[in-house]
Amino acid sequence: QFVMVFLWLLLLLVSLISVKTKAKTAVEGQDFYFSCKYKDGQGVNTKYFSHDESSTPLILTDKHDQWVSIGRFSLISDEGNTFYVTIDSLTKDDSGTYWCGIERHGLDTYNKVDLIVIKGETSICSTPLSAGGASGRLSRGG
């Protein structure tokens, strides 16, 4: 039984060490765009986005190439091992730690994003912020 506990703790430690953390700063009032990568073979798994280690995702989907929106949060998964998340109209209260993850048997695969929202200026920037390799403006249709 000791061996099982040791192996479980070792697996947990390895998963914590492998968490990729991104620290991002964004401006209050703007939309925030960023990407979350996943490994080959995980494309069919459910993708989710949560806040401050909450067990309840803010948004999740198992769909591809289709925007899913709940409130100010939107998520789309593409075929290129990436899913994109947006938060519309940032407020200072949006500052905090977010997790973008992939559900799988055993431990989920996830990335940690530390978001700091700063006070906005009077001018509005037309170029969206991006993180983790997302570039350009993502279109949600409409």
mmCIF file of C-alpha atoms in Angstrom:
data_model
loop_
_atom_site.group_PDB
_atom_site.id
_atom_site.type_symbol
_atom_site.label_atom_id
_atom_site.label_comp_id
_atom_site.label_asym_id
_atom_site.label_seq_id
_atom_site.Cartn_x
_atom_site.Cartn_y
_atom_site.Cartn_z
ATOM 1 C CA GLN A 1 0.000 0.000 0.000
ATOM 2 C CA PHE A 2 2.913 2.359 0.701
ATOM 3 C CA VAL A 3 4.163 1.802 -2.841
ATOM 4 C CA MET A 4 0.762 2.772 -4.287
ATOM 5 C CA VAL A 5 0.657 5.971 -2.226
ATOM 6 C CA PHE A 6 4.236 6.801 -3.204
ATOM 7 C CA LEU A 7 3.514 6.266 -6.910
ATOM 8 C CA TRP A 8 0.364 8.393 -6.697
ATOM 9 C CA LEU A 9 2.260 11.230 -4.971
ATOM 10 C CA LEU A 10 5.065 10.983 -7.527
ATOM 11 C CA LEU A 11 2.557 11.205 -10.370
ATOM 12 C CA LEU A 12 0.903 14.215 -8.729
ATOM 13 C CA LEU A 13 4.268 15.935 -8.270
ATOM 14 C CA VAL A 14 5.244 15.352 -11.900
ATOM 15 C CA SER A 15 1.913 16.769 -13.078
ATOM 16 C CA LEU A 16 2.358 19.892 -10.942
ATOM 17 C CA ILE A 17 5.895 20.450 -12.180
ATOM 18 C CA SER A 18 4.770 20.174 -15.788
ATOM 19 C CA VAL A 19 2.088 22.879 -15.474
ATOM 20 C CA LYS A 20 2.856 25.719 -17.849
ATOM 21 C CA THR A 21 2.118 29.123 -16.365
ATOM 22 C CA LYS A 22 1.547 32.221 -18.468
ATOM 23 C CA ALA A 23 1.395 35.642 -16.806
ATOM 24 C CA LYS A 24 -0.587 38.156 -18.855
ATOM 25 C CA THR A 25 -1.602 41.767 -18.384
ATOM 26 C CA ALA A 26 -4.705 43.156 -20.084
ATOM 27 C CA VAL A 27 -6.576 46.457 -20.105
ATOM 28 C CA GLU A 28 -9.933 46.956 -18.406
ATOM 29 C CA GLY A 29 -12.791 47.271 -20.899
ATOM 30 C CA GLN A 30 -11.047 45.374 -23.695
ATOM 31 C CA ASP A 31 -11.600 41.803 -24.820
ATOM 32 C CA PHE A 32 -8.883 39.310 -23.920
ATOM 33 C CA TYR A 33 -7.883 36.538 -26.329
ATOM 34 C CA PHE A 34 -5.498 33.684 -25.652
ATOM 35 C CA SER A 35 -4.736 30.154 -26.789
ATOM 36 C CA CYS A 36 -4.306 26.839 -25.029
ATOM 37 C CA LYS A 37 -2.309 24.048 -26.657
ATOM 38 C CA TYR A 38 -2.949 20.343 -26.309
ATOM 39 C CA LYS A 39 -1.204 17.193 -27.478
ATOM 40 C CA ASP A 40 -1.967 15.036 -30.501
ATOM 41 C CA GLY A 41 -4.755 12.594 -29.821
ATOM 42 C CA GLN A 42 -6.562 14.866 -27.331
ATOM 43 C CA GLY A 43 -8.627 16.713 -29.931
ATOM 44 C CA VAL A 44 -11.768 14.698 -29.217
ATOM 45 C CA ASN A 45 -11.546 15.352 -25.471
ATOM 46 C CA THR A 46 -13.626 18.028 -23.740
ATOM 47 C CA LYS A 47 -11.864 21.400 -23.440
ATOM 48 C CA TYR A 48 -12.652 23.669 -20.509
ATOM 49 C CA PHE A 49 -11.767 26.977 -18.890
ATOM 50 C CA SER A 50 -12.034 27.617 -15.150
ATOM 51 C CA HIS A 51 -11.120 30.286 -12.603
ATOM 52 C CA ASP A 52 -9.078 29.969 -9.386
ATOM 53 C CA GLU A 53 -8.977 26.160 -9.316
ATOM 54 C CA SER A 54 -12.771 25.956 -9.227
ATOM 55 C CA SER A 55 -14.084 22.495 -9.922
ATOM 56 C CA THR A 56 -16.843 24.067 -12.019
ATOM 57 C CA PRO A 57 -15.676 25.265 -15.457
ATOM 58 C CA LEU A 58 -16.742 28.711 -16.625
ATOM 59 C CA ILE A 59 -17.150 27.193 -20.092
ATOM 60 C CA LEU A 60 -16.515 23.836 -21.742
ATOM 61 C CA THR A 61 -17.033 22.123 -25.094
ATOM 62 C CA ASP A 62 -16.342 18.958 -27.019
ATOM 63 C CA LYS A 63 -17.191 20.620 -30.357
ATOM 64 C CA HIS A 64 -14.698 21.639 -33.063
ATOM 65 C CA ASP A 65 -14.673 24.763 -35.223
ATOM 66 C CA GLN A 66 -17.745 26.153 -33.470
ATOM 67 C CA TRP A 67 -17.798 28.990 -30.947
ATOM 68 C CA VAL A 68 -19.423 28.190 -27.621
ATOM 69 C CA SER A 69 -20.322 31.206 -25.467
ATOM 70 C CA ILE A 70 -21.535 31.522 -21.903
ATOM 71 C CA GLY A 71 -21.890 35.088 -20.682
ATOM 72 C CA ARG A 72 -18.664 36.976 -21.429
ATOM 73 C CA PHE A 73 -16.651 33.775 -22.019
ATOM 74 C CA SER A 74 -16.225 32.082 -25.402
ATOM 75 C CA LEU A 75 -14.236 29.045 -26.507
ATOM 76 C CA ILE A 76 -13.464 27.392 -29.841
ATOM 77 C CA SER A 77 -11.331 24.355 -30.623
ATOM 78 C CA ASP A 78 -9.558 23.961 -33.944
ATOM 79 C CA GLU A 79 -7.956 20.964 -35.632
ATOM 80 C CA GLY A 80 -4.435 22.271 -34.922
ATOM 81 C CA ASN A 81 -4.107 21.119 -31.293
ATOM 82 C CA THR A 82 -5.180 24.516 -29.978
ATOM 83 C CA PHE A 83 -8.285 25.972 -28.449
ATOM 84 C CA TYR A 84 -8.945 29.668 -28.025
ATOM 85 C CA VAL A 85 -10.675 31.438 -25.163
ATOM 86 C CA THR A 86 -11.973 34.999 -25.026
ATOM 87 C CA ILE A 87 -13.216 37.102 -22.152
ATOM 88 C CA ASP A 88 -15.317 40.048 -23.323
ATOM 89 C CA SER A 89 -15.176 43.499 -21.694
ATOM 90 C CA LEU A 90 -12.624 42.839 -18.968
ATOM 91 C CA THR A 91 -13.134 44.254 -15.490
ATOM 92 C CA LYS A 92 -10.660 44.511 -12.618
ATOM 93 C CA ASP A 93 -12.559 41.622 -10.992
ATOM 94 C CA ASP A 94 -11.416 39.371 -13.856
ATOM 95 C CA SER A 95 -7.861 39.464 -12.478
ATOM 96 C CA GLY A 96 -6.802 36.102 -11.132
ATOM 97 C CA THR A 97 -5.671 32.631 -12.036
ATOM 98 C CA TYR A 98 -7.355 30.738 -14.853
ATOM 99 C CA TRP A 99 -6.939 27.158 -16.008
ATOM 100 C CA CYS A 100 -7.480 25.929 -19.543
ATOM 101 C CA GLY A 101 -7.653 22.176 -19.598
ATOM 102 C CA ILE A 102 -8.342 18.990 -21.488
ATOM 103 C CA GLU A 103 -10.361 16.264 -19.796
ATOM 104 C CA ARG A 104 -8.739 12.827 -19.930
ATOM 105 C CA HIS A 105 -8.694 9.598 -17.960
ATOM 106 C CA GLY A 106 -6.659 10.127 -14.812
ATOM 107 C CA LEU A 107 -5.247 13.632 -14.458
ATOM 108 C CA ASP A 108 -6.378 16.348 -16.853
ATOM 109 C CA THR A 109 -3.868 18.232 -18.988
ATOM 110 C CA TYR A 110 -3.999 21.955 -18.287
ATOM 111 C CA ASN A 111 -2.232 25.304 -18.514
ATOM 112 C CA LYS A 112 -2.324 28.019 -15.885
ATOM 113 C CA VAL A 113 -2.874 31.659 -16.879
ATOM 114 C CA ASP A 114 -2.318 34.447 -14.336
ATOM 115 C CA LEU A 115 -4.294 37.433 -15.607
ATOM 116 C CA ILE A 116 -3.814 40.966 -14.290
ATOM 117 C CA VAL A 117 -6.351 43.528 -15.481
ATOM 118 C CA ILE A 118 -5.125 47.117 -15.311
ATOM 119 C CA LYS A 119 -7.104 50.344 -15.464
ATOM 120 C CA GLY A 120 -8.000 51.286 -19.018
ATOM 121 C CA GLU A 121 -7.011 54.411 -20.889
ATOM 122 C CA THR A 122 -9.501 56.632 -22.689
ATOM 123 C CA SER A 123 -8.307 55.497 -26.127
ATOM 124 C CA ILE A 124 -9.283 52.065 -27.385
ATOM 125 C CA CYS A 125 -6.705 49.790 -28.982
ATOM 126 C CA SER A 126 -8.013 48.000 -32.085
ATOM 127 C CA THR A 127 -5.491 45.164 -31.876
ATOM 128 C CA PRO A 128 -6.540 42.371 -29.527
ATOM 129 C CA LEU A 129 -4.193 41.055 -26.883
ATOM 130 C CA SER A 130 -2.973 37.537 -27.426
ATOM 131 C CA ALA A 131 -1.153 34.924 -25.441
ATOM 132 C CA GLY A 132 0.359 31.578 -26.100
ATOM 133 C CA GLY A 133 0.668 31.984 -29.832
ATOM 134 C CA ALA A 134 -2.776 33.229 -30.799
ATOM 135 C CA SER A 135 -2.509 36.009 -33.328
ATOM 136 C CA GLY A 136 -4.910 38.150 -35.275
ATOM 137 C CA ARG A 137 -8.531 38.780 -34.459
ATOM 138 C CA LEU A 138 -10.682 35.730 -33.936
ATOM 139 C CA SER A 139 -14.082 35.944 -35.580
ATOM 140 C CA ARG A 140 -17.101 34.604 -33.738
ATOM 141 C CA GLY A 141 -19.422 35.310 -36.614
ATOM 142 C CA GLY A 142 -22.558 37.202 -36.055
#
